[in-house]
CSV table of C-alpha atoms and ligand atoms in Angstrom, one decimal:
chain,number,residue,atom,x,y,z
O,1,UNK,CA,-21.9,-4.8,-6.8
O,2,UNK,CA,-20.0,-1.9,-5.5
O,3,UNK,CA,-21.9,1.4,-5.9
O,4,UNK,CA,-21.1,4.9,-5.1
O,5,UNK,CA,-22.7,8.1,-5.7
O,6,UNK,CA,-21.9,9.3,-9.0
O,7,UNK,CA,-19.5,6.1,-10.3
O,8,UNK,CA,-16.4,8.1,-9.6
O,9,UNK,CA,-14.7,10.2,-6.4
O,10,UNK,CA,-13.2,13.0,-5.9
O,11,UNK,CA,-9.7,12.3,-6.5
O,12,UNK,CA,-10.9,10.2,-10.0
O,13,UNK,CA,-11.3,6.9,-8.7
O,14,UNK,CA,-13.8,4.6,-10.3
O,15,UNK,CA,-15.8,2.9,-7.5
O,16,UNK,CA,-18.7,0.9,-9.3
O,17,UNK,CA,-17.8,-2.3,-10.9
O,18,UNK,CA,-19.9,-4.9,-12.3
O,19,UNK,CA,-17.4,-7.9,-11.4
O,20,UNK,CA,-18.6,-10.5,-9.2
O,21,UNK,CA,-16.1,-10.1,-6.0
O,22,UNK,CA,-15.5,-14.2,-5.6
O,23,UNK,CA,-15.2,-15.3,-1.5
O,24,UNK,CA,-14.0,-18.8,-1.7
O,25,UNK,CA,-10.6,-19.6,-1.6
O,26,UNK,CA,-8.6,-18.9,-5.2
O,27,UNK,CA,-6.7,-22.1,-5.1
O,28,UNK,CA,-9.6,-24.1,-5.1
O,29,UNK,CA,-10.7,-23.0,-8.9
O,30,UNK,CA,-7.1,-22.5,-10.2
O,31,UNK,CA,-3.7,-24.1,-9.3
O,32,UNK,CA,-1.3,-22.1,-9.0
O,33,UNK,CA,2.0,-22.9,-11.1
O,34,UNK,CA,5.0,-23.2,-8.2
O,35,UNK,CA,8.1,-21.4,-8.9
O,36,UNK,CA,9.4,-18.3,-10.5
O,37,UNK,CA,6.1,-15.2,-10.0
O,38,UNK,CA,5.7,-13.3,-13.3
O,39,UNK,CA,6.6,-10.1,-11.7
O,40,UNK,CA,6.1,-7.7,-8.5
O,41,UNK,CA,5.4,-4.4,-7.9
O,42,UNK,CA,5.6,-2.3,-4.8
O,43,UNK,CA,2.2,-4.0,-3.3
O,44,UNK,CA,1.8,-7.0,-5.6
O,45,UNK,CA,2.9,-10.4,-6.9
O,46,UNK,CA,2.1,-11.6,-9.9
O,47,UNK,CA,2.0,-15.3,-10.4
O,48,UNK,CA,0.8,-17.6,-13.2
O,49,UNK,CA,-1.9,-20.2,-12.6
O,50,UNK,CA,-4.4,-21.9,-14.3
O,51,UNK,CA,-8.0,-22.4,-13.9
O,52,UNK,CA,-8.8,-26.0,-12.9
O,53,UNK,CA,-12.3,-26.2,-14.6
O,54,UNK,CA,-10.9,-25.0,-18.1
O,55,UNK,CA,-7.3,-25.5,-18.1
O,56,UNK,CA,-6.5,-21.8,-19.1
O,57,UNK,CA,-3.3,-20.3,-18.2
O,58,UNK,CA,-4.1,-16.8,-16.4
O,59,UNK,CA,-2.1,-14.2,-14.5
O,60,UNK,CA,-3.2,-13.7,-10.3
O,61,UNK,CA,-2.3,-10.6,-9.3
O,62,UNK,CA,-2.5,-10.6,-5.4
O,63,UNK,CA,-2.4,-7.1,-4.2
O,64,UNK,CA,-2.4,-6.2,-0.2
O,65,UNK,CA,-5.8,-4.7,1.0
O,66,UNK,CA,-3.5,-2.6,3.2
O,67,UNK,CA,-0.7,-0.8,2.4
O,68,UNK,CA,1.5,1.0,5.2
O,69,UNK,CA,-1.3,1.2,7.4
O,70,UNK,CA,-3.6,2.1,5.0
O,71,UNK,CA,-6.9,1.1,3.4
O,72,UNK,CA,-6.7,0.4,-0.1
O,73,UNK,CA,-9.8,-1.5,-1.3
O,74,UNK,CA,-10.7,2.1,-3.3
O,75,UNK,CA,-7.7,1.6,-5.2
O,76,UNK,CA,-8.1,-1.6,-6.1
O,77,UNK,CA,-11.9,-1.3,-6.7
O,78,UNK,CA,-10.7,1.3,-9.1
O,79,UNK,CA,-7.9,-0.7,-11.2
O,80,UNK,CA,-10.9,-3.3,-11.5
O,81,UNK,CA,-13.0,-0.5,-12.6
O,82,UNK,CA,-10.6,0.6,-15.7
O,83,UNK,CA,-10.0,-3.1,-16.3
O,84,UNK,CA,-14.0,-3.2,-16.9
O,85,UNK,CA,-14.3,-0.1,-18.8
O,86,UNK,CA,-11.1,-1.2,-20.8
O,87,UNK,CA,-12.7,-4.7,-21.4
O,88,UNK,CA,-14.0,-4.0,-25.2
O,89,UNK,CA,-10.3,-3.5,-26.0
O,90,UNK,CA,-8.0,-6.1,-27.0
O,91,UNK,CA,-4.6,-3.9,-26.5
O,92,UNK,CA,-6.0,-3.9,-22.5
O,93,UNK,CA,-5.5,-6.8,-20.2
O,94,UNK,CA,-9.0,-8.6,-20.5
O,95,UNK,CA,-9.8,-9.1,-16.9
O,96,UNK,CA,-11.2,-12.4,-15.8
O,97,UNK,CA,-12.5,-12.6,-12.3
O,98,UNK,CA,-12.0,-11.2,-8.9
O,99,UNK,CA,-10.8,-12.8,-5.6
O,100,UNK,CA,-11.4,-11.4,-1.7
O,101,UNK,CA,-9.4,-12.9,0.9
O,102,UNK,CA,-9.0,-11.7,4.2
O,103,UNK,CA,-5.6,-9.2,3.5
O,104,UNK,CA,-5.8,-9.6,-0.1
O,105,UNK,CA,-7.5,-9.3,-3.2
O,106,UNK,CA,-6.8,-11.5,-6.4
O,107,UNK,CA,-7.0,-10.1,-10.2
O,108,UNK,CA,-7.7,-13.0,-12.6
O,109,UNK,CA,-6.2,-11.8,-15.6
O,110,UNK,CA,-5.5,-13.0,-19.0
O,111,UNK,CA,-2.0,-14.3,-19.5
O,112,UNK,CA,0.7,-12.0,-21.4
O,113,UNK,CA,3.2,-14.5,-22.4
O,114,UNK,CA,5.9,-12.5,-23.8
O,115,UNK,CA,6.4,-10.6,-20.9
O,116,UNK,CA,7.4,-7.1,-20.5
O,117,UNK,CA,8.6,-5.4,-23.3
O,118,UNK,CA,11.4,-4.3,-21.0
O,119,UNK,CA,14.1,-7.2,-22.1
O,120,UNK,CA,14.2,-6.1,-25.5
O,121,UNK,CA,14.2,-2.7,-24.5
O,122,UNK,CA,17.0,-3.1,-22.9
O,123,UNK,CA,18.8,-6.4,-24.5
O,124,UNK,CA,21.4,-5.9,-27.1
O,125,UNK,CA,21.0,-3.8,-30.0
O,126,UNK,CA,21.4,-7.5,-32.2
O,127,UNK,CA,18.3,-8.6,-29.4
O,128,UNK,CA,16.3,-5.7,-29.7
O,129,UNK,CA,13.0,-4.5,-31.5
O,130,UNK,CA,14.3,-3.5,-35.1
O,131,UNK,CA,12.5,-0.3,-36.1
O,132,UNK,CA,9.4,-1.9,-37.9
O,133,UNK,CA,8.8,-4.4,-34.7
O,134,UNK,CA,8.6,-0.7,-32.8
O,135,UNK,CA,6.4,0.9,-35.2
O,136,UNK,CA,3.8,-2.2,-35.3
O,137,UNK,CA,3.7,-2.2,-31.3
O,138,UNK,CA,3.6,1.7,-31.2
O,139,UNK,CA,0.5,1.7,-33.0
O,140,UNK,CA,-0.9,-1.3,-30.7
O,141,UNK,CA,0.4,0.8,-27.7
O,142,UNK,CA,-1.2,3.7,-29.1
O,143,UNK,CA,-4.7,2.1,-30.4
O,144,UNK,CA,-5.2,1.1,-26.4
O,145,UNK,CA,-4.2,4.8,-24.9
O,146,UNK,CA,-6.7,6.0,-27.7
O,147,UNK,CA,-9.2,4.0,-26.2
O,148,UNK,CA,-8.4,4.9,-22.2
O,149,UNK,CA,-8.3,8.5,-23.4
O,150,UNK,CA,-11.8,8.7,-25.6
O,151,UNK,CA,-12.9,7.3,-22.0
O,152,UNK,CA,-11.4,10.4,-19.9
O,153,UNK,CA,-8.7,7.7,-18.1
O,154,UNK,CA,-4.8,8.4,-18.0
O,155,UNK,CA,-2.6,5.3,-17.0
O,156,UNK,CA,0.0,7.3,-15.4
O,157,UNK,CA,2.5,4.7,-15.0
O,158,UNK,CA,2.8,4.1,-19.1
O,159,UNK,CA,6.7,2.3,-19.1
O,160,UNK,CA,8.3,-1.4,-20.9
O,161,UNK,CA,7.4,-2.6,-17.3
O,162,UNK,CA,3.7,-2.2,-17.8
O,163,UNK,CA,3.6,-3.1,-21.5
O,164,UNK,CA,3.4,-7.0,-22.0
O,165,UNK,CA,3.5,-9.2,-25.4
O,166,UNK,CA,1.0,-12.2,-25.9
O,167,UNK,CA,4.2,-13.9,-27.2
O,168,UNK,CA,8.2,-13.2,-27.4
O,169,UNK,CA,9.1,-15.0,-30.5
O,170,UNK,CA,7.8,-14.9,-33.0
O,171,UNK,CA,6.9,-11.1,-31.6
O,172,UNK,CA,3.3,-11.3,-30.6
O,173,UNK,CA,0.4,-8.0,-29.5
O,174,UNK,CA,1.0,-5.5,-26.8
O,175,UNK,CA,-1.7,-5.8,-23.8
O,176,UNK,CA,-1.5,-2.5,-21.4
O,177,UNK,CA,-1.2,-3.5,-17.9
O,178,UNK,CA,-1.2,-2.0,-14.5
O,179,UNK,CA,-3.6,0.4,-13.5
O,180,UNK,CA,-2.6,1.0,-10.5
O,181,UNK,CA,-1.8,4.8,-10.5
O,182,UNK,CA,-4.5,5.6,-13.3
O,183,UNK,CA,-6.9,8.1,-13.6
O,184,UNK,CA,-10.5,9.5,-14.1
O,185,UNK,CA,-9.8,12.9,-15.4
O,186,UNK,CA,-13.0,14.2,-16.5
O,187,UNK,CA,-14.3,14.8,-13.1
O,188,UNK,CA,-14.3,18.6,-12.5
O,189,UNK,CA,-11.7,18.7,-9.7
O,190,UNK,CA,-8.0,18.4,-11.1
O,191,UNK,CA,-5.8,16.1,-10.5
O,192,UNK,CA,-2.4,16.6,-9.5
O,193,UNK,CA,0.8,15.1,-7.2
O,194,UNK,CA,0.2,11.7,-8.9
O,195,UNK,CA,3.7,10.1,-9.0
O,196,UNK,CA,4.8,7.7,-11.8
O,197,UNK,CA,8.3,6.6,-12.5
O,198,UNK,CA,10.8,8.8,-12.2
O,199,UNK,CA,12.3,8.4,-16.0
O,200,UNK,CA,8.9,8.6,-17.4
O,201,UNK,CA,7.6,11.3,-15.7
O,202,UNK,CA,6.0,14.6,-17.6
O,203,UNK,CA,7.4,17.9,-16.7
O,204,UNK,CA,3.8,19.1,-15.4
O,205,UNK,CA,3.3,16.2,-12.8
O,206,UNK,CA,7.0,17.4,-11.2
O,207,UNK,CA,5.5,21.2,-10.9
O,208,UNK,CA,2.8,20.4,-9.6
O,209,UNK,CA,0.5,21.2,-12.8
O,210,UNK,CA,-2.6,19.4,-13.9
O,211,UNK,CA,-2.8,15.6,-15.3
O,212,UNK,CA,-4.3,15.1,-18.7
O,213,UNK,CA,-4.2,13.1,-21.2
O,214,UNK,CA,-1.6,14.3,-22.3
O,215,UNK,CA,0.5,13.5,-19.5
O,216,UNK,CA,0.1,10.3,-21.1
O,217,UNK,CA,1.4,11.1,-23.9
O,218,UNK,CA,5.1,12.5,-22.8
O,219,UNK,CA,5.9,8.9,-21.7
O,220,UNK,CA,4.7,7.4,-25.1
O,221,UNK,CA,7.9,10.1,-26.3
O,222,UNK,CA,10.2,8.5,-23.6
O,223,UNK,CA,9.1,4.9,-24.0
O,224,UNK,CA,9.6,5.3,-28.0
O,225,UNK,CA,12.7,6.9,-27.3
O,226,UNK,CA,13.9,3.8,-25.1
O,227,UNK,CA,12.6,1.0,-27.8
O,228,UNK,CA,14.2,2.5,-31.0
O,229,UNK,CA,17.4,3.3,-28.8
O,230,UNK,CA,17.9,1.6,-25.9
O,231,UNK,CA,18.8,4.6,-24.0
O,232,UNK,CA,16.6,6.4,-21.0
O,233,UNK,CA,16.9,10.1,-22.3
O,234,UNK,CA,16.6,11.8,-19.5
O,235,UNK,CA,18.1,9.5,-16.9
O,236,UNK,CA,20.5,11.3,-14.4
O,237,UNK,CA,22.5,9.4,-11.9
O,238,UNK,CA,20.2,10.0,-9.5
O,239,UNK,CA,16.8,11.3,-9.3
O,240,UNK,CA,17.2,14.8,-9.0
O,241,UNK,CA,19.7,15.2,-12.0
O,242,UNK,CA,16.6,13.1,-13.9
O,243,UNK,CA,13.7,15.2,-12.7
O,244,UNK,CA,16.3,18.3,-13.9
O,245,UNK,CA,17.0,16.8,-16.8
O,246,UNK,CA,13.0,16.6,-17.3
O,247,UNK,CA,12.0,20.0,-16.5
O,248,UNK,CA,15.0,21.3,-18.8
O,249,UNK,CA,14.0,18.8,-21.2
O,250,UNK,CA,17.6,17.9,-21.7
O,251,UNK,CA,17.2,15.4,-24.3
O,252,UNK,CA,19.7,14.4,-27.6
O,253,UNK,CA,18.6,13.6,-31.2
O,254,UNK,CA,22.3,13.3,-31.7
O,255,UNK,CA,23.2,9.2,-30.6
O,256,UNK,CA,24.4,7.1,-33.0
O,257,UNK,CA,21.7,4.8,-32.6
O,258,UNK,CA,19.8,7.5,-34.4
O,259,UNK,CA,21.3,7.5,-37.4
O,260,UNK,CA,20.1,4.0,-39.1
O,261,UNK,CA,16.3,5.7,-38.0
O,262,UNK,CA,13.6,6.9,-40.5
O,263,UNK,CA,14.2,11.1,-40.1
O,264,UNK,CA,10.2,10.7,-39.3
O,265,UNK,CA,11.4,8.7,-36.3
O,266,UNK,CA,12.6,11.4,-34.5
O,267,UNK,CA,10.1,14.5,-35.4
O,268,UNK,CA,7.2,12.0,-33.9
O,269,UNK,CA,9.5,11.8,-30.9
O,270,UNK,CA,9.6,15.3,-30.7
O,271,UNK,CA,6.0,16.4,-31.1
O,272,UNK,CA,6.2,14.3,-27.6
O,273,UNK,CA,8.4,15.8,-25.7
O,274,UNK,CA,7.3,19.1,-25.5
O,275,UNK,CA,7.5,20.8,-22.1
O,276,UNK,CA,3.6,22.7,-22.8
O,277,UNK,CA,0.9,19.8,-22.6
O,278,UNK,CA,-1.3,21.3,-24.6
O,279,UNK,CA,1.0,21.1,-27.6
O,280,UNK,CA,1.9,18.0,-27.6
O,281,UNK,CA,0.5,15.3,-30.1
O,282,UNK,CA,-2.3,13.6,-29.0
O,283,UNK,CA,-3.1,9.7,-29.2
O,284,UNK,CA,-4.9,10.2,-32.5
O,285,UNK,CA,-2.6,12.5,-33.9
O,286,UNK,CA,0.1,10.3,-33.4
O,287,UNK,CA,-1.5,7.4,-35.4
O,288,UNK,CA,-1.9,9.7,-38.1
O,289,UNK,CA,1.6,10.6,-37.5
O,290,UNK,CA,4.0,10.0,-40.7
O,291,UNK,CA,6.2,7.4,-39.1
O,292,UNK,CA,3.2,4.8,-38.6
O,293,UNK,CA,1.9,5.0,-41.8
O,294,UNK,CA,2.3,1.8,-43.6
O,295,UNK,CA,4.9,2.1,-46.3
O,296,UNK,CA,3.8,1.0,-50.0
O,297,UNK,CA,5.9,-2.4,-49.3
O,298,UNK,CA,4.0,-3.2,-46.4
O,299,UNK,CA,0.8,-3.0,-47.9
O,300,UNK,CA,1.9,-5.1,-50.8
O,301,UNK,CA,3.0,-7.5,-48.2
O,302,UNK,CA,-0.2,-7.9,-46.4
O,303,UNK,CA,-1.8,-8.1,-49.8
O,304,UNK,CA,0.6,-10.5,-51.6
O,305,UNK,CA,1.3,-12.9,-48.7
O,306,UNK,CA,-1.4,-16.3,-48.5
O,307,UNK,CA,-2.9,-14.7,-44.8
O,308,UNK,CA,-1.9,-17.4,-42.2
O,309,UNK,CA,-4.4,-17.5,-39.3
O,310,UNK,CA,-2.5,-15.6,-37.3
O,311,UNK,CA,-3.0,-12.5,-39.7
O,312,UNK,CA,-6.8,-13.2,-39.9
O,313,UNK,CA,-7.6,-12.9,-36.4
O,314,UNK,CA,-5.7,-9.7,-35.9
O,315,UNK,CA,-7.9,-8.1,-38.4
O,316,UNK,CA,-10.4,-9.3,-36.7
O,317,UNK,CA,-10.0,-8.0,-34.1
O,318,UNK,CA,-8.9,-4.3,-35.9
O,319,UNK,CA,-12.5,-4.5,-37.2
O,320,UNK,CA,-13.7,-4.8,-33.7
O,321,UNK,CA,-11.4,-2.4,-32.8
O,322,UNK,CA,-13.2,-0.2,-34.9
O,323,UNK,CA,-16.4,-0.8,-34.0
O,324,UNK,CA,-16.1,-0.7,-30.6
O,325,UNK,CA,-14.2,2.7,-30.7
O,326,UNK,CA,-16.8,4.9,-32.1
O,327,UNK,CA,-17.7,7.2,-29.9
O,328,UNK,CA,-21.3,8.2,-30.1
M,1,ADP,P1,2.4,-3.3,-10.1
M,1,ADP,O1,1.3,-2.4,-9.8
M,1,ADP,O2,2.9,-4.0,-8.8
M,1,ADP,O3,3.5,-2.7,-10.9
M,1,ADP,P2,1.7,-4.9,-12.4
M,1,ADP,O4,0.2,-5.0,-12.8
M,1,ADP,O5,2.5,-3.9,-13.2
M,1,ADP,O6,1.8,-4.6,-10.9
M,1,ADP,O7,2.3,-6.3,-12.5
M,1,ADP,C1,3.7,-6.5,-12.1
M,1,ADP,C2,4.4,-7.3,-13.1
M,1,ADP,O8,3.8,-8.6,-13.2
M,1,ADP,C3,4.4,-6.7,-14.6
M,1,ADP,O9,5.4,-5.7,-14.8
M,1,ADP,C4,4.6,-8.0,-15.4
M,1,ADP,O10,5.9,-8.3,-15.5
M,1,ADP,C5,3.8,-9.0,-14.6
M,1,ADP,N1,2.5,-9.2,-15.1
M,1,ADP,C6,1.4,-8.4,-14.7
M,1,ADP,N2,0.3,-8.8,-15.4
M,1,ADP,C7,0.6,-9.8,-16.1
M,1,ADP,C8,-0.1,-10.6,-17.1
M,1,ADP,N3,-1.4,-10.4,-17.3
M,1,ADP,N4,0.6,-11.6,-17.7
M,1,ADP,C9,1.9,-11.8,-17.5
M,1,ADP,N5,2.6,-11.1,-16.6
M,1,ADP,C10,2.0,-10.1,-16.0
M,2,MG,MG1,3.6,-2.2,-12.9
């Protein structure tokens, strides 16, 4: 156990987790599958592997204990921390176990098959998500930010990078990864000068304002934007033309990728990507939002078709969903 004085720093770090920290070497519990990693960030590789004893497929995420001559075990402590407080939600990475090595520590996490959501973002229109694929992924996206945010966390680094499927085709359930940059923001000190991705980034983290919640919530409006579109809106050639293109909020309704869109599409955009932070939509609001509501044909649909087991166990899980959401 890792304890701290009041569960949670200054600068909204977690630093009490209930994980068992694990001292013997990884490899001898899980084999690590040779080849291609599953991704890699600045300070960690992601690789798949699977655990000897059960013969589960999981995702090791090896982050560096030091980062450019710094000590980072807080940070990491932390991510494990949200991955904890996260673990009753089933659009959140379950985590599995935890690894200490010498330089490095070792996330055991559950394997996201279908990768990021990135490729389709970005594949050919033909390739990508058709509007209703969006829709039923924007509420899974949305059901797990609910969750961080009735907890007081902001993710901070919400992109297609960071959102993974269980499976590609047929199109599985989001799981939110990467808490790397997130945030405790119920502690009484504000939090500011945390830096996401350029693209993604709200208009009140560039000037220096507060992080809420709803900081969150301006990268929702961007990643929606990229997923029904394809296109970055505020993307500049370079970064300063994007963070000016941010702080302007120099964004267009007017592509022609647009124009096939439900009209609701693009007002649940906009209640987004408003410069103020306090009048944007929140989590909640946006599931309540018009565009997410099931049509008439989708509810006939779900009540018409025999329920395959796939169907069955996702609303199971919404029922636990539900449960485990209300707040008390
Ligand atoms: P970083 O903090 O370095 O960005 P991430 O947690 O985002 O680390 O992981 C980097 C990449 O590794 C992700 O963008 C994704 O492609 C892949 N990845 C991470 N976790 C998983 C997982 N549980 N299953 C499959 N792939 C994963
Ligand atoms: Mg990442």
């Amino acid at each position: 156990r890792v304890r701290c004085e009041s569960g949670q720093n200054r600068s909204g770090l977690l630093c009490e987790i209930r994980t068992a920290i694990r001292s013997e070497p990884f490899t001898e519990r899980y084999d690590v599958t040779p080849g291609r990693e599953l991704g890699r960030g600045k300070f960690a590789v992601v690789r798949k592997c699977v655990e000897k004893s059960t013969g589960k497929e999981f995702a090791a995420k090896y982050m560096r204990k030091r980062r450019k001559g710094q000590d980072c075990r807080t940070e990491i402590i932390h991510e494990i921390a949200v991955l904890e407080l996260a673990g009753a939600c089933p659009r959140v990475v379950n985590l599995h176990e935890v690894y200490e090595m010498a330089s490095e520590m070792v996330l055991v996490l559950e394997y996201a098959a279908g990768g990021e959501i990135f490729n389709q973002c970005v594949a050919d229109r033909d390739e990508a998500f058709k509007e209703d694929d969006v829709k039923r992924l924007m509420r899974q996206i949305l059901e797990g930010v609910a969750f961080l945010h009735r907890s007081s966390v902001v993710h901070l680094d919400l992109k297609p990078q960071n959102i993974l499927l269980t499976s590609e085709s047929p199109l599985g359930h989001i799981k939110v990864v990467d808490f790397g940059l997130s945030r405790l923001v119920s502690s009484s000190h504000e939090i500011r000068e945390i830096m996401g991705t350029p693209e993604y980034v709200a208009p009140e983290v560039l000037n220096y304002e507060p992080i809420s919640t709803a900081t969150d919530m301006w990268s929702i409006g961007v990643l929606v934007y990229v997923m029904l579109t394809g296109i970055s809106p505020f993307l500049g050639d370079d970064k300063q033309e994007t963070f000016l293109n941010i702080s302007q909020i120099n964004v267009s309704y007017t592509e022609e990728e647009f124009e096939t869109l439900d009209e609701s599409a693009i007002l649940f955009i906009k209640s987004l990507l408003i410069k103020e932070p306090e009048s944007r939509a929140t989590a909640e609001d946006c599931l309540k939002h018009q565009w997410l509501q099931l049509t008439e044909q989708d509810l006939k649909e779900s009540i018409c078709e025999p329920v395959s087991p796939d169907d069955e166990e996702e609303e199971e899980e919404e029922l636990f969903v539900m449960a485990s959401y209300t707040p008390d």
